[in-house]
PDB file of C-alpha atoms in Angstrom:
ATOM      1  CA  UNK A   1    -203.805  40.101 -33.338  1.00 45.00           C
ATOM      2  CA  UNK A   2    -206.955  41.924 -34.310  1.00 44.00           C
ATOM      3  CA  UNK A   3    -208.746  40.125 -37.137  1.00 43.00           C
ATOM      4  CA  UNK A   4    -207.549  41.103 -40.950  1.00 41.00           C
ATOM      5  CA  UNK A   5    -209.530  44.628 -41.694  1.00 42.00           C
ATOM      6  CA  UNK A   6    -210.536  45.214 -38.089  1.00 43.00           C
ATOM      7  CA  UNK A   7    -208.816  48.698 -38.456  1.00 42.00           C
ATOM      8  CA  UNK A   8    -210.166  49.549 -41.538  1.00 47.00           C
ATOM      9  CA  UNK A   9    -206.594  48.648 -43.073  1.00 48.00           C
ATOM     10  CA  UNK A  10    -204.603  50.264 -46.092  1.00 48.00           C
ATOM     11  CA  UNK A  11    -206.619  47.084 -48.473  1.00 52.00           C
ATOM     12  CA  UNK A  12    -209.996  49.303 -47.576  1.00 55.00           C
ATOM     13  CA  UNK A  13    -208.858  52.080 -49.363  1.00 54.00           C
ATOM     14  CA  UNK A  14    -208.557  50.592 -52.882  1.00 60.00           C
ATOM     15  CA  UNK A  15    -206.232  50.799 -55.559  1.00 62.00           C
ATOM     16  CA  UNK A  16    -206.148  54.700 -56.313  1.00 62.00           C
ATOM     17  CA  UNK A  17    -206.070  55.418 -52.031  1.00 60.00           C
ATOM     18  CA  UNK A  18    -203.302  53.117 -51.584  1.00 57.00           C
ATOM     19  CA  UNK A  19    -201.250  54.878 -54.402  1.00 60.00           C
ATOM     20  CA  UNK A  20    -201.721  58.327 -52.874  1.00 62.00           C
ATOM     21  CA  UNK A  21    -200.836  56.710 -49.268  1.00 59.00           C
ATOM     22  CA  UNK A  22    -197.484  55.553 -50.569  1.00 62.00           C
ATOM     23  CA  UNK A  23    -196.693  59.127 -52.398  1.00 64.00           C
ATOM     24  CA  UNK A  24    -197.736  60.586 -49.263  1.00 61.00           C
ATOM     25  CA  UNK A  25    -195.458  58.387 -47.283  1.00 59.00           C
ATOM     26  CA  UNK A  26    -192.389  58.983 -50.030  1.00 63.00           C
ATOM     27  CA  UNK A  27    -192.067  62.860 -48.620  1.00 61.00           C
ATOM     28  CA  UNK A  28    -190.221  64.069 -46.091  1.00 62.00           C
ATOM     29  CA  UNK A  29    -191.367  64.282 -42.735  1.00 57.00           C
ATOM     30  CA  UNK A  30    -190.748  68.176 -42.190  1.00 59.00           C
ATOM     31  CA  UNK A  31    -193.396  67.970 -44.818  1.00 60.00           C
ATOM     32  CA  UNK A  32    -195.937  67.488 -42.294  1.00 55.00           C
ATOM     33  CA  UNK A  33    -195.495  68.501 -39.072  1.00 59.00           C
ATOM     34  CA  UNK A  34    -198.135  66.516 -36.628  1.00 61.00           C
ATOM     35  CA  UNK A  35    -200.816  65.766 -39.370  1.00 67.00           C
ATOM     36  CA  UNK A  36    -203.341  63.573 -37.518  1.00 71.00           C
ATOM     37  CA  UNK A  37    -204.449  62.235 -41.155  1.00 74.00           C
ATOM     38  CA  UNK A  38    -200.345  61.156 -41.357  1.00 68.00           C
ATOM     39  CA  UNK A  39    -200.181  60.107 -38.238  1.00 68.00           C
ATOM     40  CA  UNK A  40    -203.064  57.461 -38.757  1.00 73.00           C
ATOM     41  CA  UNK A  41    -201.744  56.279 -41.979  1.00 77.00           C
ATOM     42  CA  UNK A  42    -198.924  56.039 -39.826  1.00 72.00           C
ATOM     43  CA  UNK A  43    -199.935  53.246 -37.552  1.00 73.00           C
ATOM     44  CA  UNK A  44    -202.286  51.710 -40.019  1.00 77.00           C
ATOM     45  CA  UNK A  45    -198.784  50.733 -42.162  1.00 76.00           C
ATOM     46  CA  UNK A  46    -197.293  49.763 -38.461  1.00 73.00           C
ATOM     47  CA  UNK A  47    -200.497  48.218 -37.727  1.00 75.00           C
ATOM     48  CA  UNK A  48    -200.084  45.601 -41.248  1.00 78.00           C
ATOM     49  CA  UNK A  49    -195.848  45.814 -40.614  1.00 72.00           C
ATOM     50  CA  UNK A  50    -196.170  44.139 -37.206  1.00 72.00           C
ATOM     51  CA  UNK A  51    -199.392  41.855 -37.975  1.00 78.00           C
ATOM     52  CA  UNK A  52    -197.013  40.175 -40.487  1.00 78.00           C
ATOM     53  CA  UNK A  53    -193.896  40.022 -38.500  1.00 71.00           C
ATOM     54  CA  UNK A  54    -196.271  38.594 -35.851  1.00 73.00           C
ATOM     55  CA  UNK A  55    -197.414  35.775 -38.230  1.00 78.00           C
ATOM     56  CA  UNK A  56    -193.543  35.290 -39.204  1.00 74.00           C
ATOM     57  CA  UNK A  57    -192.247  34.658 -35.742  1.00 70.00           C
ATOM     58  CA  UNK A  58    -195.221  32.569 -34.818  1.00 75.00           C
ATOM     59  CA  UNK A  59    -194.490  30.198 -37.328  1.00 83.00           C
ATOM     60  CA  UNK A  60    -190.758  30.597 -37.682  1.00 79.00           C
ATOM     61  CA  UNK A  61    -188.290  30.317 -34.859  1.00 78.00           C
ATOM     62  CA  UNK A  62    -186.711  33.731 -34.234  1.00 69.00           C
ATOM     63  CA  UNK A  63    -183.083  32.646 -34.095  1.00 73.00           C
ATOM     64  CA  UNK A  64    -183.118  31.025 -37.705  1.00 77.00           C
ATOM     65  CA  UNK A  65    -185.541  33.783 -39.190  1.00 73.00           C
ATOM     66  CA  UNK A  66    -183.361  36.675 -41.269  1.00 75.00           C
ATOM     67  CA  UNK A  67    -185.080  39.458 -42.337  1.00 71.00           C
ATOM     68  CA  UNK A  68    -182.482  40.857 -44.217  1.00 74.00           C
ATOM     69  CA  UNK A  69    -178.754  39.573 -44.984  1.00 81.00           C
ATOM     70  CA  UNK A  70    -177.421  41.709 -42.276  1.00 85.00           C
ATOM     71  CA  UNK A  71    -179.292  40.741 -38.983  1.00 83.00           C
ATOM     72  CA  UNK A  72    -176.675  39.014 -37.882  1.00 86.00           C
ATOM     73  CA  UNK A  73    -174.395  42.429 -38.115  1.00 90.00           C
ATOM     74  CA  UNK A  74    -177.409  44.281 -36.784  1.00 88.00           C
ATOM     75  CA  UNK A  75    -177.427  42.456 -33.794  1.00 89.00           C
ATOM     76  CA  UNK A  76    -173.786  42.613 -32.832  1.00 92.00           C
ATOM     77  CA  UNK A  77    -173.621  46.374 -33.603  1.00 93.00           C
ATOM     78  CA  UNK A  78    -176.954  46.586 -31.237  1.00 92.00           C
ATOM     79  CA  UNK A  79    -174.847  44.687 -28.652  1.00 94.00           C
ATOM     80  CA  UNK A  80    -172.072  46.825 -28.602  1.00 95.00           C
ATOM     81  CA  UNK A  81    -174.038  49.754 -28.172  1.00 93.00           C
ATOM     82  CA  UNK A  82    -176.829  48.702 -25.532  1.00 93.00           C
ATOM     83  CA  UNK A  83    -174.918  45.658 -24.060  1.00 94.00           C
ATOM     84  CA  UNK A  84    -176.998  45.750 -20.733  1.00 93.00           C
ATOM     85  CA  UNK A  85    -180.215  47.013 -22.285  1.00 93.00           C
ATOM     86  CA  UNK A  86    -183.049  43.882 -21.788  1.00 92.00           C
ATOM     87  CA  UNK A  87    -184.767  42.913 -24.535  1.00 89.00           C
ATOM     88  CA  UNK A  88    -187.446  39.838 -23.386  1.00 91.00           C
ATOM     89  CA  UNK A  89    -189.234  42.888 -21.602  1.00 95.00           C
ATOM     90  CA  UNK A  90    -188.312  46.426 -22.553  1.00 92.00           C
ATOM     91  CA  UNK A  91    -188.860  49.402 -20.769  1.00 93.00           C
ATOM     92  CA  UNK A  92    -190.625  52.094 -22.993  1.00 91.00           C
ATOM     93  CA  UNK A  93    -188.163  54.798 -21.307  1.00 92.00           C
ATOM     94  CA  UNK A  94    -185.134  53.018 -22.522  1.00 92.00           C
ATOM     95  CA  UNK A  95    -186.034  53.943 -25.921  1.00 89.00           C
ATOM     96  CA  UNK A  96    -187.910  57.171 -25.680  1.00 88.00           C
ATOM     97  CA  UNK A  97    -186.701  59.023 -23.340  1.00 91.00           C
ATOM     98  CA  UNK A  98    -184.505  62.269 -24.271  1.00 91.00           C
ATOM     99  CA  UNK A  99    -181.341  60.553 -23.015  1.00 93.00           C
ATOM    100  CA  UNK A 100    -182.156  57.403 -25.070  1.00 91.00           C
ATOM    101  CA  UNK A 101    -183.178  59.371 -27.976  1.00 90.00           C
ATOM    102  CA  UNK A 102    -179.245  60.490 -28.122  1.00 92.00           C
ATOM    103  CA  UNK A 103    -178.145  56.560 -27.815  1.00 92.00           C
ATOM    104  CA  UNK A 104    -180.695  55.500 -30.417  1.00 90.00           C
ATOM    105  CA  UNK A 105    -180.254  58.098 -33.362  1.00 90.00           C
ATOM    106  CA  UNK A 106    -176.948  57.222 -34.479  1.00 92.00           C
ATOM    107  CA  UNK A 107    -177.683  53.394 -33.758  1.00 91.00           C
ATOM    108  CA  UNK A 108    -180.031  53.816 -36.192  1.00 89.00           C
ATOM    109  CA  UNK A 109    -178.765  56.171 -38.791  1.00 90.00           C
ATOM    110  CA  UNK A 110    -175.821  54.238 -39.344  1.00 90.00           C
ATOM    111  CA  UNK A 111    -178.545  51.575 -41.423  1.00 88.00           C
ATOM    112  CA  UNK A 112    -179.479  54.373 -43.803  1.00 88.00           C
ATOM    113  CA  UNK A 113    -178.180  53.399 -46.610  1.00 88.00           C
ATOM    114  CA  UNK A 114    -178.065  49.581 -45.783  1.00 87.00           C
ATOM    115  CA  UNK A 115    -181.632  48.904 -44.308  1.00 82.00           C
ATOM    116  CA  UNK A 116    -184.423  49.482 -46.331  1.00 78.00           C
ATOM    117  CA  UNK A 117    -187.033  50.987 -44.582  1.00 76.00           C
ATOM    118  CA  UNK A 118    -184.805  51.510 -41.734  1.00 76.00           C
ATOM    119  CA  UNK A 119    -186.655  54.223 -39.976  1.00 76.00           C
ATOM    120  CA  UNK A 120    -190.205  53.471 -41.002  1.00 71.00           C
ATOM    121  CA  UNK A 121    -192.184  53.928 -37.997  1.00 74.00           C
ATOM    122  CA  UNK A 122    -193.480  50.255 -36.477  1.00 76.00           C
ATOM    123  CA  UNK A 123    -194.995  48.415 -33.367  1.00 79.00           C
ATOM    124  CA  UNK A 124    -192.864  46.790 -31.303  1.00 84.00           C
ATOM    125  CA  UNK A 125    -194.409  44.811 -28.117  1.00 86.00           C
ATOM    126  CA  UNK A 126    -192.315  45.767 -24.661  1.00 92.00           C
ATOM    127  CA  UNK A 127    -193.363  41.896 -23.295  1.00 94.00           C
ATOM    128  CA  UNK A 128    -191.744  39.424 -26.030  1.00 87.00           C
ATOM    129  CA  UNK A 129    -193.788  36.593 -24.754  1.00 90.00           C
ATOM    130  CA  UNK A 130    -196.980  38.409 -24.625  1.00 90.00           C
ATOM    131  CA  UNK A 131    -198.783  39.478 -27.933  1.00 85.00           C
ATOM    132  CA  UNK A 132    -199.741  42.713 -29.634  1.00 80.00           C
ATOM    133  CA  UNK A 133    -201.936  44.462 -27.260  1.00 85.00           C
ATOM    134  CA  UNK A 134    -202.491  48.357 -26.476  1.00 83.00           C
ATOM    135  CA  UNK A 135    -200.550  48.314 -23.180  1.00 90.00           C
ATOM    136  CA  UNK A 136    -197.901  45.651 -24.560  1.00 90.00           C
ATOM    137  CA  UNK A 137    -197.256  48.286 -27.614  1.00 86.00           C
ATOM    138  CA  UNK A 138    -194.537  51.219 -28.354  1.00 85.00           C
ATOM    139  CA  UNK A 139    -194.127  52.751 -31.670  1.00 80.00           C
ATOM    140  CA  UNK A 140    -190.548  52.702 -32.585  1.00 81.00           C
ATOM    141  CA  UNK A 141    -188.389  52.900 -36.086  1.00 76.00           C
ATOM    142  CA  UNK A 142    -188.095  49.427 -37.476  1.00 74.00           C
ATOM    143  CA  UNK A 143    -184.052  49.122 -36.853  1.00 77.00           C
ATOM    144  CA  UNK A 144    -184.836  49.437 -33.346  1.00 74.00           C
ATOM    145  CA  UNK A 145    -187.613  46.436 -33.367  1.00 72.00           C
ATOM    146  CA  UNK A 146    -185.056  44.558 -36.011  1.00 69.00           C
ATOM    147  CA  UNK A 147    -182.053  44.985 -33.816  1.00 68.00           C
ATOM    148  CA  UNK A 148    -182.606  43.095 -30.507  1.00 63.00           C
ATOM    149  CA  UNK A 149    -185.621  40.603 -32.808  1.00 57.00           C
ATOM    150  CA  UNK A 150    -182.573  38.780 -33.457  1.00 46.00           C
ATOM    151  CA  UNK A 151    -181.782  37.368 -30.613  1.00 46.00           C
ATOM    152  CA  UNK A 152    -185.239  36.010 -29.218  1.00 46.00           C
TER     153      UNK A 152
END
C-alpha cells in the first residue's frame, strides 16, 4: 500500500471539506452523471476503504475475520449464485461485463437493506495473494469484494 496521504487523502481536506464530501456522497447518483470531481472523491474513499481492509486481513486471518454479523450468510448466498466463479484470482470480465452485470445486480441488491454501505464503490485486487497495485485493481461495490472475502 501507498504510504498514509500519498494520494492527497480525504484527512487533507480538513474538517469543513470532509463534511461537504460526505453530503456530497449522501445524494443520489443520477445526481451526477460522470462528474470527474465525484468520481475522484470516489476512489479517494475506495482508496482509504481498501487501505484498511488491507491492514485488517494482514493482521487477521480471513476465515475468522467478520465484517459484519452476516458474512457467513453472504458467503453462502454468493455460493449459490456464482458456484464456479474463482475467487483466489478473478477475472475483471466476470464482474463487469454486460452479462455479469445481470448476475451481479440482484446479488447485490438483495443486501440493501441489510448491508450498510452495500453498494459503496471499493477496490478489490483480482490476485488475492498479490497486493494493491494498479494492474492487480478493479473497482467494484463493496458486497461484491465482501462476498467471496469470506472464504480466503
Amino acid at each position: 500500500m501507498a504510504a498514509p496521504g500519498e494520494l492527497g487523502g480525504l484527512g487533507s481536506l480538513g474538517a469543513a471539506g470532509a463534511l461537504s464530501v460526505a453530503e456530497a456522497l449522501s445524494l443520489p447518483a443520477e445526481s451526477y452523471g460522470n462528474d470527474p470531481n465525484v468520481e475522484m472523491i470516489w476512489a479517494m474513499k475506495a482508496y482509504q476503504h481498501a487501505e484498511v481492509y488491507f491492514n485488517l486481513i494482514s493482521s487477521v486471518d480471513p476465515r475468522l475475520l467478520k465484517l459484519t454479523q452476516l458474512d457467513d450468510g453472504i458467503y453462502t448466498a454468493f455460493r449459490a449464485e456464482f458456484p464456479d466463479l474463482r475467487i483466489d484470482v478473478i477475472d475483471a470480465e466476470e464482474l463487469k461485463s454486460p452479462a455479469a452485470k445481470e448476475k451481479w445486480r440482484p446479488f447485490c441488491m438483495q443486501f440493501e437493506n441489510q448491508v450498510e454501505d452495500f453498494n459503496y464503490g471499493t477496490l478489490l485486487r483480482l490476485d488475492s495473494s498479490k497486493e494493491y497495485t494498479e494492474e492487480n485493481t478493479i473497482f467494484c461495490e463493496c458486497i461484491e469484494s465482501r462476498a467471496p472475502s469470506h472464504s480466503l
